[in-house]
PDB file of C-alpha atoms in Angstrom:
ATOM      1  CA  UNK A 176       0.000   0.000   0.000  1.00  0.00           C
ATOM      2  CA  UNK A 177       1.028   3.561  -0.312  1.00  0.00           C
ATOM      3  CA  UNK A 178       1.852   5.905   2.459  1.00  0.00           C
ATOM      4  CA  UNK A 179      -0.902   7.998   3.519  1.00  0.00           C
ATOM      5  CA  UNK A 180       1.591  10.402   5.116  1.00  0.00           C
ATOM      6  CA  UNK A 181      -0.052  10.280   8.356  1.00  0.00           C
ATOM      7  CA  UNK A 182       1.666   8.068  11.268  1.00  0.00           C
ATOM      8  CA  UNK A 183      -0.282   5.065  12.449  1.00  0.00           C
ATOM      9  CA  UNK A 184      -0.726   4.367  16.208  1.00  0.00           C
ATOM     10  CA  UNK A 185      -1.265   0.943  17.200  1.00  0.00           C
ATOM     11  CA  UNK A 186      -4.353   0.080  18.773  1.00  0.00           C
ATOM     12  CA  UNK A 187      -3.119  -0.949  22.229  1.00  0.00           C
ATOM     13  CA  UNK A 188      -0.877   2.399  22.464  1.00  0.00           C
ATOM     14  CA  UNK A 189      -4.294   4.279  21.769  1.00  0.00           C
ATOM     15  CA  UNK A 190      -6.352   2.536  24.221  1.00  0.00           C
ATOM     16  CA  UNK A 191      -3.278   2.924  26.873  1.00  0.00           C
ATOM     17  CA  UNK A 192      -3.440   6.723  25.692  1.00  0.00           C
ATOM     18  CA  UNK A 193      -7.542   7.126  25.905  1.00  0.00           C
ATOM     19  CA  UNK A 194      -7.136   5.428  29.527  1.00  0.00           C
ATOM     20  CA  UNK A 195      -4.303   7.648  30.719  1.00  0.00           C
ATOM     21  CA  UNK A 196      -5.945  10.425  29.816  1.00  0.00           C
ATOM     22  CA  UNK A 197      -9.306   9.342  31.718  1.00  0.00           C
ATOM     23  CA  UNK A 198      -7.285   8.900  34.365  1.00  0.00           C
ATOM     24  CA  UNK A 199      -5.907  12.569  34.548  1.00  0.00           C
ATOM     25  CA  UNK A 200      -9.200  14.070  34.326  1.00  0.00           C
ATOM     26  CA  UNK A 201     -10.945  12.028  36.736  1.00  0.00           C
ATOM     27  CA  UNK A 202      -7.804  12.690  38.959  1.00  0.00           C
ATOM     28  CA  UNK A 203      -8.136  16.610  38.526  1.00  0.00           C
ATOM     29  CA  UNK A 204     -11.461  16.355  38.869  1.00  0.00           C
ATOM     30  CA  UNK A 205     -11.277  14.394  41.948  1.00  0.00           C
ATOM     31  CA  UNK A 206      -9.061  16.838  43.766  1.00  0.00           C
ATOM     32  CA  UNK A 207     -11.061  19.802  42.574  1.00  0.00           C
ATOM     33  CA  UNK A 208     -14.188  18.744  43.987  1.00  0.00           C
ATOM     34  CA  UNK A 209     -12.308  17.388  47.236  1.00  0.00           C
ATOM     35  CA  UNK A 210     -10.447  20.911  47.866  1.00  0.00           C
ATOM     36  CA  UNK A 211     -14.118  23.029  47.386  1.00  0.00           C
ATOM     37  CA  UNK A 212     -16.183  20.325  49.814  1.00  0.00           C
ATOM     38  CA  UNK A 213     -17.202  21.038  53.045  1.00  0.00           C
ATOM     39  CA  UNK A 214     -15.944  18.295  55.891  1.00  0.00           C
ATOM     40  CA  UNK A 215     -20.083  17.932  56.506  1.00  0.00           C
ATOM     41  CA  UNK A 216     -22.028  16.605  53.764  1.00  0.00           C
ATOM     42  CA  UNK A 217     -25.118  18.823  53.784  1.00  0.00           C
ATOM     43  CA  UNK A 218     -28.957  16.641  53.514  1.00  0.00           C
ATOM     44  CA  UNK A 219     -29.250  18.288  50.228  1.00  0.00           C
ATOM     45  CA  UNK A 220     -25.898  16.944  48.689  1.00  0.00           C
ATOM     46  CA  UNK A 221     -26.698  13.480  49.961  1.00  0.00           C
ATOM     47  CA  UNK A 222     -29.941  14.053  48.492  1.00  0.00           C
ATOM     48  CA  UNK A 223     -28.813  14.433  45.555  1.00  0.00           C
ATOM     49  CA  UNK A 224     -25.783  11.578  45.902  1.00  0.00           C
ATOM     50  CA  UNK A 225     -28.641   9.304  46.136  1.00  0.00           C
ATOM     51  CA  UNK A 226     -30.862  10.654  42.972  1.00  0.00           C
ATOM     52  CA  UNK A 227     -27.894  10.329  40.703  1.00  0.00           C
ATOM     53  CA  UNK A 228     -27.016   6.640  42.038  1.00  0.00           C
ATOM     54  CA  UNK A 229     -26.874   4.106  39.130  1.00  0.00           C
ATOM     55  CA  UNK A 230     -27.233  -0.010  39.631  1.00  0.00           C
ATOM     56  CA  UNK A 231     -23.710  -0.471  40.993  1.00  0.00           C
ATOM     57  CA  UNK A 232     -24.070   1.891  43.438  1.00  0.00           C
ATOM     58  CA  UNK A 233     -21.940   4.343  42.767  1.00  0.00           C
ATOM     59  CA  UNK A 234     -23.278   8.278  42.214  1.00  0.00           C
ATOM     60  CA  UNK A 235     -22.053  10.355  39.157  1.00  0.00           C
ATOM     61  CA  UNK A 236     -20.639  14.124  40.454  1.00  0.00           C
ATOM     62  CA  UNK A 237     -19.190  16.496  37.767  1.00  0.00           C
ATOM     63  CA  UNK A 238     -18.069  13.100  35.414  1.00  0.00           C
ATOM     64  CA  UNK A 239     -16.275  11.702  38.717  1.00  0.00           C
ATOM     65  CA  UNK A 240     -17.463   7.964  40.053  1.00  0.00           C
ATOM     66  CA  UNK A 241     -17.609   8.358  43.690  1.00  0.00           C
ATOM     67  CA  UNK A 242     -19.176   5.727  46.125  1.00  0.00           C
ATOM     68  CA  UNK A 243     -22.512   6.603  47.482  1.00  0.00           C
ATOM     69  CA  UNK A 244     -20.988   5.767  50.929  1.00  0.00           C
ATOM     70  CA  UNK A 245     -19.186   9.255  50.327  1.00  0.00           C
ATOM     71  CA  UNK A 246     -17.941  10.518  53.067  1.00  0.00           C
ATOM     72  CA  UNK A 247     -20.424   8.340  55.814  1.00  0.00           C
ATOM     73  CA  UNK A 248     -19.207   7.338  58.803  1.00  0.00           C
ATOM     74  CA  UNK A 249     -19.998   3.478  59.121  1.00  0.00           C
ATOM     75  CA  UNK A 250     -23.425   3.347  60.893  1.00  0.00           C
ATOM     76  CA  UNK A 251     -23.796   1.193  64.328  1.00  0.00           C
ATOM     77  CA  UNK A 252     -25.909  -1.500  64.441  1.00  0.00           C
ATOM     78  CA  UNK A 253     -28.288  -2.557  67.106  1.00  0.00           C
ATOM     79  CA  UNK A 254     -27.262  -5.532  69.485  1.00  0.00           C
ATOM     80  CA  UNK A 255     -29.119  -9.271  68.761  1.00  0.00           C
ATOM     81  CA  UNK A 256     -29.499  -8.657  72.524  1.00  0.00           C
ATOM     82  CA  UNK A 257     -31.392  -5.846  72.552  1.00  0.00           C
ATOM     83  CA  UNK A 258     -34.675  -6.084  74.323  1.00  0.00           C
ATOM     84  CA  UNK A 259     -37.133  -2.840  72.780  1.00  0.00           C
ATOM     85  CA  UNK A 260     -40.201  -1.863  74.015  1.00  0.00           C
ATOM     86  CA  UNK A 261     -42.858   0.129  72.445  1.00  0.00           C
ATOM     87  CA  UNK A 262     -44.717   2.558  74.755  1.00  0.00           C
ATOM     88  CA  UNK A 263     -47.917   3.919  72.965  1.00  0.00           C
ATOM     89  CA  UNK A 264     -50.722   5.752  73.964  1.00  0.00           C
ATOM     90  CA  UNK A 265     -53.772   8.402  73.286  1.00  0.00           C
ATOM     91  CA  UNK A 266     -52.781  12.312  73.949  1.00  0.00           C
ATOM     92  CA  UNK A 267     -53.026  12.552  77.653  1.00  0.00           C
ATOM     93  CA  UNK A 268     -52.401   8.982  78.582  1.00  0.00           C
ATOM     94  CA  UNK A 269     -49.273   9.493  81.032  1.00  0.00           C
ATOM     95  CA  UNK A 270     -46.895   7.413  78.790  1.00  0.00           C
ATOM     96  CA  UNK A 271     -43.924  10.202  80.445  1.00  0.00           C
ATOM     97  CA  UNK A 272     -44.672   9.579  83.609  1.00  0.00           C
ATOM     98  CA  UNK A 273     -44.864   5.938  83.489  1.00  0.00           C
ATOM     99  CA  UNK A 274     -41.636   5.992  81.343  1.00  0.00           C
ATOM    100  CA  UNK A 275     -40.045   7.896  84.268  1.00  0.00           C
ATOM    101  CA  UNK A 276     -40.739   5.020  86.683  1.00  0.00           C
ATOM    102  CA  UNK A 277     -39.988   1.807  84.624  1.00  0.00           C
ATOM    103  CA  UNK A 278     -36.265   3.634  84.181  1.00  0.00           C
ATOM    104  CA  UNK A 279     -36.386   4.150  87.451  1.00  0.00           C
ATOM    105  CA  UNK A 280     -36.813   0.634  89.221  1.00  0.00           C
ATOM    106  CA  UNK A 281     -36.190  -1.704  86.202  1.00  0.00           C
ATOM    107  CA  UNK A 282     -32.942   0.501  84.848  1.00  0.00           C
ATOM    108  CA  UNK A 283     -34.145   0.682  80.949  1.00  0.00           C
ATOM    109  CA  UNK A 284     -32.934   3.438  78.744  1.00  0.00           C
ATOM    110  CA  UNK A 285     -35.689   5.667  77.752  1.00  0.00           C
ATOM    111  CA  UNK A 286     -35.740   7.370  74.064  1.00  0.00           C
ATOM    112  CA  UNK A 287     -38.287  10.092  72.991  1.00  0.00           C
ATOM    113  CA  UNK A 288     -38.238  10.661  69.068  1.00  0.00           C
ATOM    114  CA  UNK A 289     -39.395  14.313  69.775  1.00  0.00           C
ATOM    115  CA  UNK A 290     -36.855  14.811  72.421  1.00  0.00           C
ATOM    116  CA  UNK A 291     -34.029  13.294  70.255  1.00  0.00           C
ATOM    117  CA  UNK A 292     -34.827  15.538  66.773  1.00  0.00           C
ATOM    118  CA  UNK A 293     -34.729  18.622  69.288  1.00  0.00           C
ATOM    119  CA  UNK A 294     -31.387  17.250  70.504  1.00  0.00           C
ATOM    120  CA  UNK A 295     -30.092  16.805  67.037  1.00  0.00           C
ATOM    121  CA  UNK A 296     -31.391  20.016  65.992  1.00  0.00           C
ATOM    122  CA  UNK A 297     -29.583  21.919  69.249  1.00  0.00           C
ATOM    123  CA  UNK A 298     -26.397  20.125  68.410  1.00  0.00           C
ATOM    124  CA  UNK A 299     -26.049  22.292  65.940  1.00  0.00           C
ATOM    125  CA  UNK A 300     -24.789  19.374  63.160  1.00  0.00           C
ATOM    126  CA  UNK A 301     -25.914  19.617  59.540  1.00  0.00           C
ATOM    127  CA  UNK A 302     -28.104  17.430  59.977  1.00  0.00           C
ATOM    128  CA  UNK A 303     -30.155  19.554  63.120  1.00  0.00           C
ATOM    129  CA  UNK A 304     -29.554  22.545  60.948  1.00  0.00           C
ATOM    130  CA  UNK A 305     -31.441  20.692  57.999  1.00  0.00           C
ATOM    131  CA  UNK A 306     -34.048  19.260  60.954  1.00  0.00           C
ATOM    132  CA  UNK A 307     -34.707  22.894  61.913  1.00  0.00           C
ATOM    133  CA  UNK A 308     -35.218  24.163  58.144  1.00  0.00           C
ATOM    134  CA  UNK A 309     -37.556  21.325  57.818  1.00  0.00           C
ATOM    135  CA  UNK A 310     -39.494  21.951  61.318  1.00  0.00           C
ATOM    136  CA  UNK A 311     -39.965  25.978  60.828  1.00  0.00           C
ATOM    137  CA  UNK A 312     -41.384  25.183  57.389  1.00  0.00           C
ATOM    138  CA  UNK A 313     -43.892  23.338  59.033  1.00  0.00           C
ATOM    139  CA  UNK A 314     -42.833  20.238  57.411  1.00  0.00           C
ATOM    140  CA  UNK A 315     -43.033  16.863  58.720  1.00  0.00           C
ATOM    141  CA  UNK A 316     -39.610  15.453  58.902  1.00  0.00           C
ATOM    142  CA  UNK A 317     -38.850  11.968  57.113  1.00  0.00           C
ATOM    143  CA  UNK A 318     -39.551   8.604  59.523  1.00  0.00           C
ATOM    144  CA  UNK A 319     -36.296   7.635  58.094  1.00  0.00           C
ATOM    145  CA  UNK A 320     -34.437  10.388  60.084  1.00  0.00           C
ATOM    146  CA  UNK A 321     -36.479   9.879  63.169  1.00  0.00           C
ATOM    147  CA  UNK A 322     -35.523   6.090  62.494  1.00  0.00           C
ATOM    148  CA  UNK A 323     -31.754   6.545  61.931  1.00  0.00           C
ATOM    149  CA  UNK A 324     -31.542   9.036  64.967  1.00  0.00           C
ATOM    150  CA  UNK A 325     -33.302   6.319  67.359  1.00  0.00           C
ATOM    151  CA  UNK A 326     -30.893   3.495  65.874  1.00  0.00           C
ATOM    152  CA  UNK A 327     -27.886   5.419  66.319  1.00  0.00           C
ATOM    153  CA  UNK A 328     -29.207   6.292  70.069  1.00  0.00           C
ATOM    154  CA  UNK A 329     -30.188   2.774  71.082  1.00  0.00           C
ATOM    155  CA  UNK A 330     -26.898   1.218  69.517  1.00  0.00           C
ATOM    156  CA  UNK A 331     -24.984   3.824  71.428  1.00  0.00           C
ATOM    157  CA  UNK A 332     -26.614   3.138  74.739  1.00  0.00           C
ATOM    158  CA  UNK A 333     -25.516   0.839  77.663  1.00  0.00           C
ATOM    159  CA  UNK A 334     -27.649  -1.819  78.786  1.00  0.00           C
ATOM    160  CA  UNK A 335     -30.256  -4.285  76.830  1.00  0.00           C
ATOM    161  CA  UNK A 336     -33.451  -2.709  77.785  1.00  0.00           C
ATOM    162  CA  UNK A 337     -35.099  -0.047  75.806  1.00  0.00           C
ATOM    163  CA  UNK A 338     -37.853   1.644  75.894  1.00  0.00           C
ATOM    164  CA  UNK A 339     -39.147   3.461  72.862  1.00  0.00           C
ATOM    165  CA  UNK A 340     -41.781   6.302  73.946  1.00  0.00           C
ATOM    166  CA  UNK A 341     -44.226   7.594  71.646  1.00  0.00           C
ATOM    167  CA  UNK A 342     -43.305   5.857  68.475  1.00  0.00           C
ATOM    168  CA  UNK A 343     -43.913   4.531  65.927  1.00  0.00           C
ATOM    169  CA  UNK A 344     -46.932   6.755  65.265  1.00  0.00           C
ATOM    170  CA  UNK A 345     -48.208   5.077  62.152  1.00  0.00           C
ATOM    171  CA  UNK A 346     -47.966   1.807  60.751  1.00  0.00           C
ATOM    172  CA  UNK A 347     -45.224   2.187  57.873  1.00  0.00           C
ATOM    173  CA  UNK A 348     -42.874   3.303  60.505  1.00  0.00           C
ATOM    174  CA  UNK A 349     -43.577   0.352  62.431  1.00  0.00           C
ATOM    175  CA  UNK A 350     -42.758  -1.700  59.377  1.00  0.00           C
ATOM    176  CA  UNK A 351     -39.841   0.541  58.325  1.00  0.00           C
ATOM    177  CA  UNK A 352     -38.265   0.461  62.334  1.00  0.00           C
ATOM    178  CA  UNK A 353     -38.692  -3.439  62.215  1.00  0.00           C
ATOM    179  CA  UNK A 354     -36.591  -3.553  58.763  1.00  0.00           C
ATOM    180  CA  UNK A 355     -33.572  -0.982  59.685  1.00  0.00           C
ATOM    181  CA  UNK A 356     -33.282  -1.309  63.560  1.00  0.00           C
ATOM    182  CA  UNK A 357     -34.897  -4.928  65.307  1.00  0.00           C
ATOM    183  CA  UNK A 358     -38.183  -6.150  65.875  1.00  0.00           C
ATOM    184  CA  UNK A 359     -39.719  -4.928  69.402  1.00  0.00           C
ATOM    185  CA  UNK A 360     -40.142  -7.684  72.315  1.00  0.00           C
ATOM    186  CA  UNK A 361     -43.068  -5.983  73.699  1.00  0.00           C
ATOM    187  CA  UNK A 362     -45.783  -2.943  73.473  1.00  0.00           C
ATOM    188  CA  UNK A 363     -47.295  -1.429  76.578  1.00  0.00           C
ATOM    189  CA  UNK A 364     -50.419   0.344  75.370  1.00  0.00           C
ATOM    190  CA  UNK A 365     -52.245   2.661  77.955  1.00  0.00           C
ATOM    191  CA  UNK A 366     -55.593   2.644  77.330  1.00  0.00           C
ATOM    192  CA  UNK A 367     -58.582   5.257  78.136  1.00  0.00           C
ATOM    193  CA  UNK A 368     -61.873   6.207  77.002  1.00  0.00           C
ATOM    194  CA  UNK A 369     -61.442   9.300  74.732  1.00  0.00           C
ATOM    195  CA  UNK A 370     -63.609  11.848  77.246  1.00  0.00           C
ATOM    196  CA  UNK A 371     -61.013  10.559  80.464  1.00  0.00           C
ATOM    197  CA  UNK A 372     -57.984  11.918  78.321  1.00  0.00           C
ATOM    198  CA  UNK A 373     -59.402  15.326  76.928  1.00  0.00           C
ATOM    199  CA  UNK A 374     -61.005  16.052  80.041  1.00  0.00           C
ATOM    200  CA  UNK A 375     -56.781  16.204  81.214  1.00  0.00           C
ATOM    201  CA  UNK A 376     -55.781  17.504  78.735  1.00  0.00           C
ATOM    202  CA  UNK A 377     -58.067  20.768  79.298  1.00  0.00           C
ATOM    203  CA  UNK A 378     -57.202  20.910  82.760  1.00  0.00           C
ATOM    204  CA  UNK A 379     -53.276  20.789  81.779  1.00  0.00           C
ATOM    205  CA  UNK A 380     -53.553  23.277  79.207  1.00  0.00           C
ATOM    206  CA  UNK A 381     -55.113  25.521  82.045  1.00  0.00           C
ATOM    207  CA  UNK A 382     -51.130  25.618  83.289  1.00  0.00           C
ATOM    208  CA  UNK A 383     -48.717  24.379  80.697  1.00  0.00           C
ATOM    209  CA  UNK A 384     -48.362  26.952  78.517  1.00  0.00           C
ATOM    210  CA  UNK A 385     -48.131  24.432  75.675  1.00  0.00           C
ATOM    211  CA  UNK A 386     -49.380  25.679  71.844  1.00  0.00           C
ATOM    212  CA  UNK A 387     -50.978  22.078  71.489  1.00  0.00           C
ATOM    213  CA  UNK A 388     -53.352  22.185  74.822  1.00  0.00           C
ATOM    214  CA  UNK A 389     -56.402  23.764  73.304  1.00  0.00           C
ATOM    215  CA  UNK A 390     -59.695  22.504  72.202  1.00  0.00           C
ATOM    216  CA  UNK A 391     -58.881  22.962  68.450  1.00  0.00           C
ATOM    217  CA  UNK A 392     -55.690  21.039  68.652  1.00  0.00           C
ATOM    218  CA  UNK A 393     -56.325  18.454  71.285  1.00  0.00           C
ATOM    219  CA  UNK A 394     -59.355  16.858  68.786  1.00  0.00           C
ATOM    220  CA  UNK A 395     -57.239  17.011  65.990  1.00  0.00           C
ATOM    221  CA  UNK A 396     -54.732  15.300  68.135  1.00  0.00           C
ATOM    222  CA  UNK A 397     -57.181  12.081  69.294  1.00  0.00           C
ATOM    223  CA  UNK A 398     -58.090  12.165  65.691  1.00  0.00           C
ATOM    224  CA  UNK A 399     -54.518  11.462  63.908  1.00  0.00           C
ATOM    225  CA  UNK A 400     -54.085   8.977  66.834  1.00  0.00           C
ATOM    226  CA  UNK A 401     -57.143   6.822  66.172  1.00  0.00           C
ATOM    227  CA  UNK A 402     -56.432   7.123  62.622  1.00  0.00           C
ATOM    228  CA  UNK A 403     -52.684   6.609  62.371  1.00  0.00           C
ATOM    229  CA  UNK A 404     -51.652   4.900  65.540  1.00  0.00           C
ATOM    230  CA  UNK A 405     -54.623   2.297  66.449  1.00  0.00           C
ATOM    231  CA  UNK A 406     -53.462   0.672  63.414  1.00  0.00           C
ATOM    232  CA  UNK A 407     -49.939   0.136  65.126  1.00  0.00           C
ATOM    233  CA  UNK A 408     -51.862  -1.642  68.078  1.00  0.00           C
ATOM    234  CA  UNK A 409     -53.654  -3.980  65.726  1.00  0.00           C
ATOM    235  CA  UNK A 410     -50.671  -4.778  64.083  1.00  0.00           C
ATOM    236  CA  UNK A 411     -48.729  -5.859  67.014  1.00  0.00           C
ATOM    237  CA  UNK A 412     -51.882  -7.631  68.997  1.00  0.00           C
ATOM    238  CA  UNK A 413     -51.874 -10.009  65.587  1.00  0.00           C
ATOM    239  CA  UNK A 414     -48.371 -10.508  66.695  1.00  0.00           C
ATOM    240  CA  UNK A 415     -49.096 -11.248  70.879  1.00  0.00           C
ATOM    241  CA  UNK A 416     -47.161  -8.530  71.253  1.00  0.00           C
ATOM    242  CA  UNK A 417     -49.357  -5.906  72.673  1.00  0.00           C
ATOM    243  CA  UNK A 418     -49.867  -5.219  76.503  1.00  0.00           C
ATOM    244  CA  UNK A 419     -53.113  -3.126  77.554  1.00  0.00           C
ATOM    245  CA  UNK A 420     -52.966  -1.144  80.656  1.00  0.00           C
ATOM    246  CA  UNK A 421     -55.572   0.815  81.752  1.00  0.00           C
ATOM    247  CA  UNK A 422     -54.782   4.425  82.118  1.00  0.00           C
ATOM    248  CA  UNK A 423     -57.079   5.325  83.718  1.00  0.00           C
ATOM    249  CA  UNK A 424     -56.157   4.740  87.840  1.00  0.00           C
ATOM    250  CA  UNK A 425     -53.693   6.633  89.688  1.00  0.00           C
ATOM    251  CA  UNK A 426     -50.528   6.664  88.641  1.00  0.00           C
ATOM    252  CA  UNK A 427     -49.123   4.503  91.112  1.00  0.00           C
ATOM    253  CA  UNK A 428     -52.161   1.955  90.334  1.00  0.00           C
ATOM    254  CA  UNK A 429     -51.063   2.004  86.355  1.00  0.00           C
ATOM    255  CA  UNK A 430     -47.247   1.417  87.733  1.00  0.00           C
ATOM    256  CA  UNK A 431     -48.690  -1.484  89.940  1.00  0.00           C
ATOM    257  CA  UNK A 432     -49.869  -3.061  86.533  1.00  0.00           C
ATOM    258  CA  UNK A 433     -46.860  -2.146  84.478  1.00  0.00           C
ATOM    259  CA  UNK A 434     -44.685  -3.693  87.095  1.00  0.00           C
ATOM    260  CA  UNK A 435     -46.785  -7.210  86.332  1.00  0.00           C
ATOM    261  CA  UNK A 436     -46.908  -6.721  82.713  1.00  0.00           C
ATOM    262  CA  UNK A 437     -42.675  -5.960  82.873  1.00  0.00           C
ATOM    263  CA  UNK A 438     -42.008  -8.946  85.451  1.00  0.00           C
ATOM    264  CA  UNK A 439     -44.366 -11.546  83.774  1.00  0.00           C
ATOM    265  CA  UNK A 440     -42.169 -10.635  79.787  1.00  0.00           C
ATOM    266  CA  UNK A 441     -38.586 -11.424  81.982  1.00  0.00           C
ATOM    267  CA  UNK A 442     -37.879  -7.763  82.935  1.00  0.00           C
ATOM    268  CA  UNK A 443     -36.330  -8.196  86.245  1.00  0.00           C
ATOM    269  CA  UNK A 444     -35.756  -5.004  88.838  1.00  0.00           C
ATOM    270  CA  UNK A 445     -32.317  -3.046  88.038  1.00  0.00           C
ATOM    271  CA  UNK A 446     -30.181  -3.639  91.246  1.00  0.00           C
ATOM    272  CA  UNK A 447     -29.843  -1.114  93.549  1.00  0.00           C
TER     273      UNK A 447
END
C-alpha cells in the first residue's frame, strides 16, 4: 500500500493513551471537587448523591465515580441482645410519667423521638440545621431520620433494655423500624376512654403553657391517633405482642400493673 503520510498508532498504544488520559481528568477532577467540599455533607448533597445513584451503586458528580458511601461514617448496628419496648398511647395517657418510673426501678434506657430531633437540631450538626429548616417550614420530617436518629441512640446506649416512647406513630414506621433497627419484644399500650384523656388535657392546658393544649388542637390530636396509631396496636396484637394497661387509675395503680406486665415478659428489677 502507499503511504498515507499520516503516522499510524497501534491500537493498544491508543487505548493505553484514551485510559491515561481518563485517568488525569478524573484525577483533577477528583481533587477539585475534594479541595471546594465542606468536611459535613449537607442533607441536600446526599440528596442528591442518592438521585444520581446508578445499579452499581456508585453516584455520578461532575463526570467523577464516587461511592454513594461518600464521606459516611460506618453506621452502628443494634445488638441481637437488645430487648425494645414500644410505649404507645392516646394524647393525655401518662406514657412520660410511666416511662419515668420503669427507668427508674427496672434501669431501661428511655428514648423520645421528639426529644431526640430537638437534641439533634440543638447540636447544631448539619443534619439539626437541615431538621430545623424542615421543622420551621412546618414540614413533617422523614420517619427515616427519626428512624436513623433512634438506631444510632439505642446502639450507642448501655444496657439491653429499651424503651421506645411515643413511636412509631403510624404503621409504615412500624414496618420501616422493624426492617432498619430490630423487631420490638413488647408494646405497653395505655388505654382510656377518649372523654377521660381530653377532660386532662383541658385541665393541663389551664397551666402548661403548651401551643398544642387547646380545644382545636387536642381533637385534631385524638383524631390522627385513632387514625394513624390504632393501626400500630392492631398490628402488634396479631403478633401477641401488645400489653393493655388501663390508664385510667392513679398513677401509682397504672405502675402497679406495668410492674406485672414488665415482670411476667422477663424484665427483672435493676439492682440497687
Amino acid at each position: 500500500h502507499e503511504s498515507s503520510g499520516l503516522e499510524v498508532t497501534p491500537p493498544a498504544l491508543v487505548s493505553r493513551r484514551r485510559e491515561a488520559t481518563r485517568l488525569e481528568v478524573e484525577v483533577g477532577q477528583f481533587s477539585y471537587l475534594e479541595a471546594s467540599r465542606s468536611p459535613l455533607t449537607t442533607l441536600a448533597e446526599e440528596e442528591g448523591a442518592r438521585e444520581d445513584d446508578d445499579d452499581s451503586g456508585t453516584a455520578v458528580r461532575m463526570g467523577c465515580f464516587f461511592s454513594s458511601d461518600y464521606g459516611k461514617d460506618a453506621e452502628p448496628e443494634v445488638g441481637e441482645d437488645a430487648q425494645i419496648v414500644f410505649v404507645l398511647g392516646g394524647p393525655g395517657s401518662g406514657k412520660g410519667t410511666q416511662c419515668d418510673l420503669i427507668v427508674e426501678k427496672y434501669g431501661f434506657a428511655h428514648f423520645s423521638a421528639g426529644d431526640l430531633l430537638r437534641a439533634e437540631v440543638a447540636s447544631g450538626s448539619e443534619l439539626g440545621k437541615g431538621l430545623e429548616a424542615t421543622m420551621k417550614e412546618g414540614k413533617l420530617v422523614s420517619s427515616s431520620v427519626t428512624i436513623g436518629l433512634l438506631k444510632k441512640a439505642i446502639a450507642t446506649a448501655e444496657g439491653d433494655k429499651f424503651l421506645v416512647d411515643g413511636f412509631p406513630r403510624a404503621l409504615d414506621q412500624a414496618t420501616e423500624f422493624e426492617e432498619k433497627v430490630r423487631p420490638c419484644k413488647l408494646v405497653l399500650f395505655f388505654d382510656a376512654p377518649t372523654r377521660v384523656l381530653q377532660k386532662r388535657l383541658m385541665k393541663r392546658a389551664k397551666t402548661s403553657g403548651r401551643a398544642d393544649d387547646n380545644a382545636e388542637t387536642i381533637k385534631k390530636r385524638f383524631d390522627t391517633f385513632e387514625n394513624e396509631s390504632m393501626p400500630v396496636i392492631g398490628h402488634y396484637e396479631k403478633q401477641g405482642k401488645v400489653a393493655k394497661v388501663s390508664a385510667v387509675p392513679d398513677v401509682k395503680k397504672i405502675f402497679g400493673e406495668v410492674c406485672r406486665v414488665l415482670d411476667a415478659n422477663g424484665f427483672a428489677a435493676a439492682e440497687a
